[in-house]
Amino acid sequence: MAKETGRKLVASNRKARHDYIIEDVFEAGIVLMGTEVKALRAGRASLVDSWCEVENGEAWLEGVHIPEYAQGTWTNHAPRRKRKLLLHRTEIDRLESKTREKGQTIVPLALFFVDGRAKVEIALARGKKEYDKRQALRERQDNLESQRAIREKRDR
């Protein structure tokens, strides 16, 4: 059996980029049970309403929904359990010090496999105000309209 290579996306948190200003991004490993890995390989996970926190010098991922594995038996996992993140000590210390600042939080952006190992992309983020969200939406819509106009002009 050939070893997996490359990056395979399982789930992404698209709303996080809308709700937060992303300041710094980290890639972390996750401590998982066997049935969780099998459920992830089947492409089943949700990062909606999930967050990260640092407790006692350890980083934890909470609120991630990995549904029970269909062929699992009594060894199945709890779908929304707390999962430990694997990061370097310096990264954990940096995240802990930054989240003490007002308005800073850690949000998961994506869940994926890299060379067969489950990873999560987490970001140090600051919450956007409502007017920032509207401004970003307006800019995106303006860019789409200008691209559409350029395409139409070129096709004529």
CSV table of N, CA and C in Angstrom, one decimal:
chain,number,residue,atom,x,y,z
A,1,MET,N,0.8,-1.2,0.0
A,1,MET,CA,0.0,0.0,0.0
A,1,MET,C,0.9,1.3,0.0
A,2,ALA,N,0.6,2.2,-0.9
A,2,ALA,CA,1.5,3.4,-1.0
A,2,ALA,C,1.1,4.4,0.1
A,3,LYS,N,2.1,5.1,0.5
A,3,LYS,CA,1.9,6.1,1.6
A,3,LYS,C,1.3,7.3,0.9
A,4,GLU,N,0.4,8.0,1.7
A,4,GLU,CA,-0.3,9.2,1.2
A,4,GLU,C,0.7,10.3,1.1
A,5,THR,N,0.6,11.1,0.1
A,5,THR,CA,1.5,12.3,0.0
A,5,THR,C,0.6,13.5,-0.3
A,6,GLY,N,1.1,14.7,0.0
A,6,GLY,CA,0.4,15.9,-0.3
A,6,GLY,C,-0.5,16.3,0.8
A,7,ARG,N,-1.4,17.3,0.5
A,7,ARG,CA,-2.3,17.9,1.4
A,7,ARG,C,-3.7,17.6,1.0
A,8,LYS,N,-4.5,16.9,1.9
A,8,LYS,CA,-5.9,16.6,1.6
A,8,LYS,C,-6.8,17.3,2.6
A,9,LEU,N,-7.6,18.3,2.1
A,9,LEU,CA,-8.4,19.1,2.9
A,9,LEU,C,-9.7,18.3,3.4
A,10,VAL,N,-10.0,18.4,4.7
A,10,VAL,CA,-11.1,17.7,5.2
A,10,VAL,C,-12.2,18.6,5.5
A,11,ALA,N,-11.9,19.8,6.2
A,11,ALA,CA,-12.9,20.8,6.5
A,11,ALA,C,-12.3,22.1,6.6
A,12,SER,N,-13.0,23.2,6.3
A,12,SER,CA,-12.5,24.5,6.4
A,12,SER,C,-13.5,25.4,7.1
A,13,ASN,N,-13.0,26.4,7.8
A,13,ASN,CA,-13.9,27.4,8.5
A,13,ASN,C,-13.9,28.7,7.7
A,14,ARG,N,-14.7,28.7,6.6
A,14,ARG,CA,-14.8,29.9,5.8
A,14,ARG,C,-15.3,31.1,6.5
A,15,LYS,N,-16.2,30.9,7.4
A,15,LYS,CA,-16.8,32.1,8.1
A,15,LYS,C,-15.7,32.8,9.0
A,16,ALA,N,-14.7,32.1,9.4
A,16,ALA,CA,-13.7,32.7,10.3
A,16,ALA,C,-13.0,33.8,9.6
A,17,ARG,N,-12.7,33.7,8.3
A,17,ARG,CA,-12.0,34.8,7.6
A,17,ARG,C,-13.0,36.0,7.4
A,18,HIS,N,-14.3,35.7,7.5
A,18,HIS,CA,-15.2,36.8,7.4
A,18,HIS,C,-15.4,37.5,8.8
A,19,ASP,N,-15.4,36.8,9.8
A,19,ASP,CA,-15.6,37.3,11.2
A,19,ASP,C,-14.4,37.9,11.9
A,20,TYR,N,-13.2,37.5,11.4
A,20,TYR,CA,-11.9,37.8,12.1
A,20,TYR,C,-10.9,38.4,11.2
A,21,ILE,N,-10.0,39.2,11.7
A,21,ILE,CA,-8.8,39.7,11.0
A,21,ILE,C,-7.7,38.7,11.4
A,22,ILE,N,-7.2,38.0,10.4
A,22,ILE,CA,-6.2,37.0,10.7
A,22,ILE,C,-4.9,37.6,10.8
A,23,GLU,N,-4.2,37.5,12.0
A,23,GLU,CA,-2.9,38.1,12.2
A,23,GLU,C,-1.7,37.2,12.0
A,24,ASP,N,-1.9,35.9,12.5
A,24,ASP,CA,-0.8,34.9,12.3
A,24,ASP,C,-1.3,33.5,12.2
A,25,VAL,N,-0.7,32.7,11.4
A,25,VAL,CA,-1.3,31.3,11.2
A,25,VAL,C,-0.2,30.3,11.6
A,26,PHE,N,-0.7,29.2,12.3
A,26,PHE,CA,0.1,28.1,12.7
A,26,PHE,C,-0.5,26.8,12.2
A,27,GLU,N,0.4,25.8,12.0
A,27,GLU,CA,0.0,24.5,11.7
A,27,GLU,C,0.3,23.6,12.9
A,28,ALA,N,-0.8,22.9,13.4
A,28,ALA,CA,-0.6,22.1,14.6
A,28,ALA,C,-1.1,20.6,14.3
A,29,GLY,N,-0.4,19.7,14.9
A,29,GLY,CA,-0.9,18.3,14.9
A,29,GLY,C,-2.0,18.2,15.9
A,30,ILE,N,-2.8,17.1,15.8
A,30,ILE,CA,-3.9,16.9,16.7
A,30,ILE,C,-3.8,15.5,17.3
A,31,VAL,N,-4.1,15.3,18.6
A,31,VAL,CA,-4.1,14.0,19.2
A,31,VAL,C,-5.5,13.5,19.0
A,32,LEU,N,-5.6,12.4,18.2
A,32,LEU,CA,-6.9,11.8,17.9
A,32,LEU,C,-7.0,10.3,18.3
A,33,MET,N,-8.2,9.8,18.4
A,33,MET,CA,-8.4,8.4,18.6
A,33,MET,C,-8.6,7.8,17.2
A,34,GLY,N,-8.5,6.5,17.1
A,34,GLY,CA,-8.5,5.7,15.8
A,34,GLY,C,-9.8,6.0,15.1
A,35,THR,N,-11.0,6.0,15.8
A,35,THR,CA,-12.2,6.2,15.0
A,35,THR,C,-12.4,7.6,14.5
A,36,GLU,N,-11.7,8.6,15.2
A,36,GLU,CA,-11.8,10.0,14.7
A,36,GLU,C,-11.0,10.1,13.4
A,37,VAL,N,-9.8,9.4,13.3
A,37,VAL,CA,-9.0,9.4,12.1
A,37,VAL,C,-9.8,8.8,11.0
A,38,LYS,N,-10.5,7.7,11.2
A,38,LYS,CA,-11.3,7.1,10.2
A,38,LYS,C,-12.4,7.9,9.7
A,39,ALA,N,-13.1,8.6,10.6
A,39,ALA,CA,-14.2,9.6,10.3
A,39,ALA,C,-13.6,10.7,9.5
A,40,LEU,N,-12.4,11.2,9.8
A,40,LEU,CA,-11.8,12.3,9.1
A,40,LEU,C,-11.4,11.9,7.7
A,41,ARG,N,-10.9,10.6,7.5
A,41,ARG,CA,-10.5,10.1,6.2
A,41,ARG,C,-11.7,10.0,5.3
A,42,ALA,N,-12.9,9.8,5.9
A,42,ALA,CA,-14.2,9.7,5.2
A,42,ALA,C,-14.7,11.1,4.8
A,43,GLY,N,-13.9,12.2,5.3
A,43,GLY,CA,-14.3,13.6,4.9
A,43,GLY,C,-15.4,14.2,5.8
A,44,ARG,N,-15.5,13.7,7.0
A,44,ARG,CA,-16.6,14.1,7.8
A,44,ARG,C,-16.1,14.9,9.0
A,45,ALA,N,-16.3,16.2,9.0
A,45,ALA,CA,-15.9,17.1,10.1
A,45,ALA,C,-16.5,18.4,9.9
A,46,SER,N,-16.7,19.2,11.0
A,46,SER,CA,-17.2,20.5,11.0
A,46,SER,C,-16.4,21.4,11.9
A,47,LEU,N,-15.9,22.6,11.4
A,47,LEU,CA,-15.2,23.5,12.3
A,47,LEU,C,-16.1,24.7,12.7
A,48,VAL,N,-17.4,24.6,12.4
A,48,VAL,CA,-18.3,25.7,12.8
A,48,VAL,C,-18.4,25.8,14.3
A,49,ASP,N,-18.4,26.9,14.9
A,49,ASP,CA,-18.4,27.2,16.3
A,49,ASP,C,-17.3,26.5,17.1
A,50,SER,N,-16.1,26.4,16.5
A,50,SER,CA,-15.0,25.8,17.2
A,50,SER,C,-14.0,26.9,17.6
A,51,TRP,N,-13.2,26.6,18.6
A,51,TRP,CA,-12.2,27.6,19.1
A,51,TRP,C,-11.0,26.8,19.7
A,52,CYS,N,-10.0,27.6,20.0
A,52,CYS,CA,-8.8,27.0,20.7
A,52,CYS,C,-8.5,27.8,21.9
A,53,GLU,N,-7.9,27.1,22.9
A,53,GLU,CA,-7.5,27.9,24.1
A,53,GLU,C,-6.3,27.2,24.7
A,54,VAL,N,-5.6,28.0,25.5
A,54,VAL,CA,-4.3,27.5,26.1
A,54,VAL,C,-4.6,27.3,27.6
A,55,GLU,N,-4.4,26.1,28.1
A,55,GLU,CA,-4.6,25.8,29.6
A,55,GLU,C,-3.4,25.1,30.1
A,56,ASN,N,-2.9,25.5,31.2
A,56,ASN,CA,-1.7,24.9,31.8
A,56,ASN,C,-0.6,24.6,30.9
A,57,GLY,N,-0.3,25.5,30.0
A,57,GLY,CA,0.8,25.3,29.1
A,57,GLY,C,0.5,24.3,27.9
A,58,GLU,N,-0.7,23.9,27.7
A,58,GLU,CA,-1.1,23.0,26.6
A,58,GLU,C,-2.2,23.7,25.8
A,59,ALA,N,-2.2,23.5,24.5
A,59,ALA,CA,-3.2,24.1,23.6
A,59,ALA,C,-4.2,23.0,23.3
A,60,TRP,N,-5.5,23.4,23.4
A,60,TRP,CA,-6.6,22.6,23.2
A,60,TRP,C,-7.6,23.1,22.1
A,61,LEU,N,-8.1,22.2,21.4
A,61,LEU,CA,-9.1,22.5,20.3
A,61,LEU,C,-10.5,22.0,20.8
A,62,GLU,N,-11.4,23.0,20.8
A,62,GLU,CA,-12.7,22.6,21.4
A,62,GLU,C,-13.8,23.0,20.4
A,63,GLY,N,-14.9,22.3,20.5
A,63,GLY,CA,-16.1,22.5,19.7
A,63,GLY,C,-16.1,22.0,18.2
A,64,VAL,N,-15.0,21.3,17.9
A,64,VAL,CA,-14.9,20.7,16.6
A,64,VAL,C,-15.8,19.4,16.6
A,65,HIS,N,-16.7,19.3,15.5
A,65,HIS,CA,-17.6,18.2,15.5
A,65,HIS,C,-17.0,17.1,14.5
A,66,ILE,N,-16.5,16.0,15.0
A,66,ILE,CA,-16.1,14.9,14.2
A,66,ILE,C,-17.2,13.8,14.5
A,67,PRO,N,-18.1,13.5,13.6
A,67,PRO,CA,-19.2,12.5,13.9
A,67,PRO,C,-18.6,11.1,14.2
A,68,GLU,N,-19.4,10.3,14.9
A,68,GLU,CA,-19.0,9.0,15.2
A,68,GLU,C,-18.7,8.2,13.9
A,69,TYR,N,-17.8,7.3,14.0
A,69,TYR,CA,-17.4,6.5,12.8
A,69,TYR,C,-18.5,5.4,12.7
A,70,ALA,N,-19.1,5.3,11.5
A,70,ALA,CA,-20.2,4.4,11.2
A,70,ALA,C,-19.9,3.0,11.6
A,71,GLN,N,-18.7,2.5,11.3
A,71,GLN,CA,-18.4,1.1,11.6
A,71,GLN,C,-17.8,0.9,12.9
A,72,GLY,N,-17.7,2.0,13.7
A,72,GLY,CA,-17.1,1.9,15.0
A,72,GLY,C,-18.0,1.2,16.0
A,73,THR,N,-17.5,0.6,17.0
A,73,THR,CA,-18.3,-0.2,18.0
A,73,THR,C,-18.2,0.6,19.3
A,74,TRP,N,-18.0,-0.1,20.4
A,74,TRP,CA,-17.9,0.5,21.7
A,74,TRP,C,-16.7,1.4,21.9
A,75,THR,N,-15.8,1.3,20.9
A,75,THR,CA,-14.6,2.1,21.0
A,75,THR,C,-14.8,3.5,20.3
A,76,ASN,N,-16.0,3.8,19.9
A,76,ASN,CA,-16.2,5.1,19.2
A,76,ASN,C,-16.0,6.3,20.2
A,77,HIS,N,-15.8,7.4,19.6
A,77,HIS,CA,-15.4,8.7,20.3
A,77,HIS,C,-16.6,9.6,20.5
A,78,ALA,N,-16.5,10.5,21.4
A,78,ALA,CA,-17.5,11.6,21.6
A,78,ALA,C,-17.3,12.6,20.5
A,79,PRO,N,-18.4,13.0,19.8
A,79,PRO,CA,-18.2,13.8,18.6
A,79,PRO,C,-17.6,15.2,18.9
A,80,ARG,N,-17.9,15.8,20.0
A,80,ARG,CA,-17.4,17.2,20.3
A,80,ARG,C,-16.4,17.2,21.5
A,81,ARG,N,-15.6,16.2,21.6
A,81,ARG,CA,-14.7,16.2,22.8
A,81,ARG,C,-13.6,17.2,22.6
A,82,LYS,N,-12.9,17.5,23.7
A,82,LYS,CA,-11.7,18.4,23.7
A,82,LYS,C,-10.5,17.6,23.1
A,83,ARG,N,-9.8,18.2,22.2
A,83,ARG,CA,-8.7,17.6,21.6
A,83,ARG,C,-7.4,18.4,21.8
A,84,LYS,N,-6.3,17.7,22.1
A,84,LYS,CA,-5.1,18.3,22.4
A,84,LYS,C,-4.4,18.7,21.1
A,85,LEU,N,-3.7,19.9,21.0
A,85,LEU,CA,-3.0,20.3,19.9
A,85,LEU,C,-1.5,20.1,20.1
A,86,LEU,N,-0.8,19.7,19.1
A,86,LEU,CA,0.7,19.5,19.2
A,86,LEU,C,1.4,20.7,18.6
A,87,LEU,N,2.0,21.5,19.4
A,87,LEU,CA,2.7,22.7,19.0
A,87,LEU,C,4.0,22.8,19.8
A,88,HIS,N,5.0,23.6,19.2
A,88,HIS,CA,6.2,23.8,19.9
A,88,HIS,C,6.0,24.7,21.1
A,89,ARG,N,6.8,24.6,22.2
A,89,ARG,CA,6.6,25.3,23.4
A,89,ARG,C,6.6,26.8,23.1
A,90,THR,N,7.5,27.3,22.2
A,90,THR,CA,7.6,28.7,21.9
A,90,THR,C,6.3,29.2,21.3
A,91,GLU,N,5.7,28.4,20.4
A,91,GLU,CA,4.4,28.7,19.8
A,91,GLU,C,3.3,28.8,20.8
A,92,ILE,N,3.2,27.9,21.7
A,92,ILE,CA,2.2,27.9,22.8
A,92,ILE,C,2.3,29.1,23.6
A,93,ASP,N,3.6,29.4,24.0
A,93,ASP,CA,3.8,30.6,24.9
A,93,ASP,C,3.4,31.9,24.2
A,94,ARG,N,3.7,31.9,22.9
A,94,ARG,CA,3.3,33.1,22.1
A,94,ARG,C,1.8,33.3,22.0
A,95,LEU,N,1.1,32.1,21.7
A,95,LEU,CA,-0.3,32.2,21.6
A,95,LEU,C,-0.9,32.6,23.0
A,96,GLU,N,-0.4,32.0,24.0
A,96,GLU,CA,-0.9,32.3,25.4
A,96,GLU,C,-0.8,33.8,25.7
A,97,SER,N,0.4,34.4,25.4
A,97,SER,CA,0.6,35.8,25.7
A,97,SER,C,-0.2,36.7,24.9
A,98,LYS,N,-0.4,36.3,23.6
A,98,LYS,CA,-1.2,37.2,22.7
A,98,LYS,C,-2.7,37.1,23.0
A,99,THR,N,-3.2,35.9,23.5
A,99,THR,CA,-4.6,35.8,23.8
A,99,THR,C,-5.0,36.5,25.1
A,100,ARG,N,-4.0,36.9,25.9
A,100,ARG,CA,-4.3,37.6,27.1
A,100,ARG,C,-4.7,39.1,26.7
A,101,GLU,N,-4.2,39.5,25.6
A,101,GLU,CA,-4.6,40.9,25.1
A,101,GLU,C,-6.1,40.9,24.8
A,102,LYS,N,-6.7,42.1,25.0
A,102,LYS,CA,-8.1,42.2,24.7
A,102,LYS,C,-8.4,42.1,23.2
A,103,GLY,N,-9.4,41.3,22.9
A,103,GLY,CA,-9.8,41.2,21.5
A,103,GLY,C,-9.1,40.1,20.7
A,104,GLN,N,-8.1,39.5,21.2
A,104,GLN,CA,-7.3,38.4,20.5
A,104,GLN,C,-7.9,37.1,20.9
A,105,THR,N,-8.0,36.2,19.9
A,105,THR,CA,-8.5,34.8,20.1
A,105,THR,C,-7.8,33.9,19.1
A,106,ILE,N,-7.9,32.6,19.3
A,106,ILE,CA,-7.4,31.6,18.5
A,106,ILE,C,-8.5,30.8,17.8
A,107,VAL,N,-8.5,30.8,16.5
A,107,VAL,CA,-9.6,30.2,15.7
A,107,VAL,C,-9.0,29.1,14.8
A,108,PRO,N,-9.7,28.0,14.6
A,108,PRO,CA,-9.2,27.0,13.6
A,108,PRO,C,-9.7,27.4,12.2
A,109,LEU,N,-8.8,27.3,11.2
A,109,LEU,CA,-9.2,27.7,9.9
A,109,LEU,C,-9.5,26.5,9.0
A,110,ALA,N,-8.7,25.4,9.2
A,110,ALA,CA,-8.8,24.3,8.3
A,110,ALA,C,-8.4,23.0,9.0
A,111,LEU,N,-8.9,21.9,8.6
A,111,LEU,CA,-8.6,20.6,9.1
A,111,LEU,C,-8.2,19.7,7.9
A,112,PHE,N,-7.0,19.2,7.9
A,112,PHE,CA,-6.5,18.5,6.7
A,112,PHE,C,-5.5,17.4,7.1
A,113,PHE,N,-5.1,16.6,6.1
A,113,PHE,CA,-4.1,15.6,6.2
A,113,PHE,C,-2.9,16.0,5.4
A,114,VAL,N,-1.7,15.9,6.0
A,114,VAL,CA,-0.4,16.2,5.3
A,114,VAL,C,0.4,14.9,5.4
A,115,ASP,N,0.7,14.3,4.3
A,115,ASP,CA,1.4,13.0,4.3
A,115,ASP,C,0.8,12.0,5.2
A,116,GLY,N,-0.5,11.9,5.3
A,116,GLY,CA,-1.2,10.9,6.1
A,116,GLY,C,-1.4,11.3,7.6
A,117,ARG,N,-0.9,12.5,8.0
A,117,ARG,CA,-1.1,12.9,9.4
A,117,ARG,C,-2.1,14.0,9.5
A,118,ALA,N,-3.0,13.9,10.5
A,118,ALA,CA,-4.0,14.9,10.7
A,118,ALA,C,-3.4,16.2,11.2
A,119,LYS,N,-3.8,17.3,10.6
A,119,LYS,CA,-3.3,18.6,11.1
A,119,LYS,C,-4.4,19.6,11.1
A,120,VAL,N,-4.3,20.7,11.9
A,120,VAL,CA,-5.2,21.8,11.9
A,120,VAL,C,-4.5,23.1,11.7
A,121,GLU,N,-5.0,24.0,10.9
A,121,GLU,CA,-4.4,25.3,10.7
A,121,GLU,C,-5.2,26.2,11.7
A,122,ILE,N,-4.5,26.8,12.6
A,122,ILE,CA,-5.1,27.7,13.6
A,122,ILE,C,-4.5,29.1,13.4
A,123,ALA,N,-5.3,30.1,13.7
A,123,ALA,CA,-4.9,31.5,13.5
A,123,ALA,C,-5.1,32.3,14.7
A,124,LEU,N,-4.1,33.2,15.0
A,124,LEU,CA,-4.3,34.2,16.0
A,124,LEU,C,-5.1,35.3,15.3
A,125,ALA,N,-6.2,35.6,15.9
A,125,ALA,CA,-7.1,36.6,15.2
A,125,ALA,C,-7.7,37.6,16.1
A,126,ARG,N,-8.2,38.7,15.5
A,126,ARG,CA,-8.9,39.8,16.2
A,126,ARG,C,-10.3,39.9,15.5
A,127,GLY,N,-11.3,40.0,16.4
A,127,GLY,CA,-12.7,40.1,15.9
A,127,GLY,C,-12.9,41.4,15.0
A,128,LYS,N,-13.6,41.2,13.9
A,128,LYS,CA,-14.0,42.4,13.1
A,128,LYS,C,-15.2,43.1,13.7
A,129,LYS,N,-15.3,44.4,13.5
A,129,LYS,CA,-16.5,45.1,13.8
A,129,LYS,C,-17.5,44.9,12.6
A,130,GLU,N,-18.7,45.3,12.9
A,130,GLU,CA,-19.8,45.1,11.8
A,130,GLU,C,-19.5,45.9,10.6
A,131,TYR,N,-19.0,47.1,10.8
A,131,TYR,CA,-18.7,47.9,9.6
A,131,TYR,C,-17.5,47.4,8.8
A,132,ASP,N,-16.5,46.7,9.5
A,132,ASP,CA,-15.4,46.1,8.8
A,132,ASP,C,-15.9,45.0,7.9
A,133,LYS,N,-16.9,44.2,8.4
A,133,LYS,CA,-17.4,43.1,7.6
A,133,LYS,C,-18.2,43.6,6.4
A,134,ARG,N,-18.9,44.7,6.5
A,134,ARG,CA,-19.6,45.3,5.4
A,134,ARG,C,-18.7,45.8,4.4
A,135,GLN,N,-17.6,46.4,4.8
A,135,GLN,CA,-16.6,47.0,3.9
A,135,GLN,C,-15.9,45.9,3.1
A,136,ALA,N,-15.6,44.8,3.8
A,136,ALA,CA,-14.9,43.6,3.1
A,136,ALA,C,-15.9,43.0,2.1
A,137,LEU,N,-17.2,42.9,2.4
A,137,LEU,CA,-18.1,42.4,1.5
A,137,LEU,C,-18.3,43.3,0.2
A,138,ARG,N,-18.3,44.6,0.5
A,138,ARG,CA,-18.4,45.6,-0.6
A,138,ARG,C,-17.2,45.5,-1.5
A,139,GLU,N,-16.0,45.4,-0.9
A,139,GLU,CA,-14.8,45.3,-1.7
A,139,GLU,C,-14.8,44.1,-2.6
A,140,ARG,N,-15.2,42.9,-2.0
A,140,ARG,CA,-15.2,41.7,-2.7
A,140,ARG,C,-16.2,41.8,-3.9
A,141,GLN,N,-17.4,42.4,-3.7
A,141,GLN,CA,-18.4,42.5,-4.7
A,141,GLN,C,-17.9,43.5,-5.8
A,142,ASP,N,-17.2,44.6,-5.5
A,142,ASP,CA,-16.6,45.5,-6.4
A,142,ASP,C,-15.6,44.8,-7.3
A,143,ASN,N,-14.8,44.0,-6.7
A,143,ASN,CA,-13.7,43.2,-7.4
A,143,ASN,C,-14.4,42.2,-8.4
A,144,LEU,N,-15.4,41.5,-8.0
A,144,LEU,CA,-16.1,40.6,-8.9
A,144,LEU,C,-16.8,41.3,-10.1
A,145,GLU,N,-17.4,42.5,-9.8
A,145,GLU,CA,-18.0,43.3,-10.9
A,145,GLU,C,-16.9,43.8,-11.9
A,146,SER,N,-15.8,44.2,-11.4
A,146,SER,CA,-14.8,44.7,-12.3
A,146,SER,C,-14.2,43.6,-13.1
A,147,GLN,N,-14.0,42.4,-12.5
A,147,GLN,CA,-13.5,41.2,-13.2
A,147,GLN,C,-14.5,40.8,-14.3
A,148,ARG,N,-15.8,40.9,-14.0
A,148,ARG,CA,-16.8,40.5,-14.9
A,148,ARG,C,-16.8,41.5,-16.1
A,149,ALA,N,-16.7,42.8,-15.8
A,149,ALA,CA,-16.6,43.8,-16.9
A,149,ALA,C,-15.4,43.6,-17.8
A,150,ILE,N,-14.3,43.3,-17.2
A,150,ILE,CA,-13.1,43.1,-18.0
A,150,ILE,C,-13.3,41.9,-18.9
A,151,ARG,N,-13.9,40.8,-18.4
A,151,ARG,CA,-14.1,39.6,-19.1
A,151,ARG,C,-15.1,39.9,-20.3
A,152,GLU,N,-16.1,40.6,-20.0
A,152,GLU,CA,-17.1,40.9,-21.1
A,152,GLU,C,-16.5,41.8,-22.2
A,153,LYS,N,-15.7,42.7,-21.8
A,153,LYS,CA,-15.0,43.6,-22.8
A,153,LYS,C,-14.0,42.8,-23.6
A,154,ARG,N,-13.3,41.9,-23.0
A,154,ARG,CA,-12.4,41.0,-23.7
A,154,ARG,C,-13.1,40.1,-24.7
A,155,ASP,N,-14.2,39.6,-24.3
A,155,ASP,CA,-15.0,38.6,-25.2
A,155,ASP,C,-15.6,39.2,-26.4
A,156,ARG,N,-15.8,40.5,-26.4
A,156,ARG,CA,-16.5,41.2,-27.5
A,156,ARG,C,-15.6,41.2,-28.7
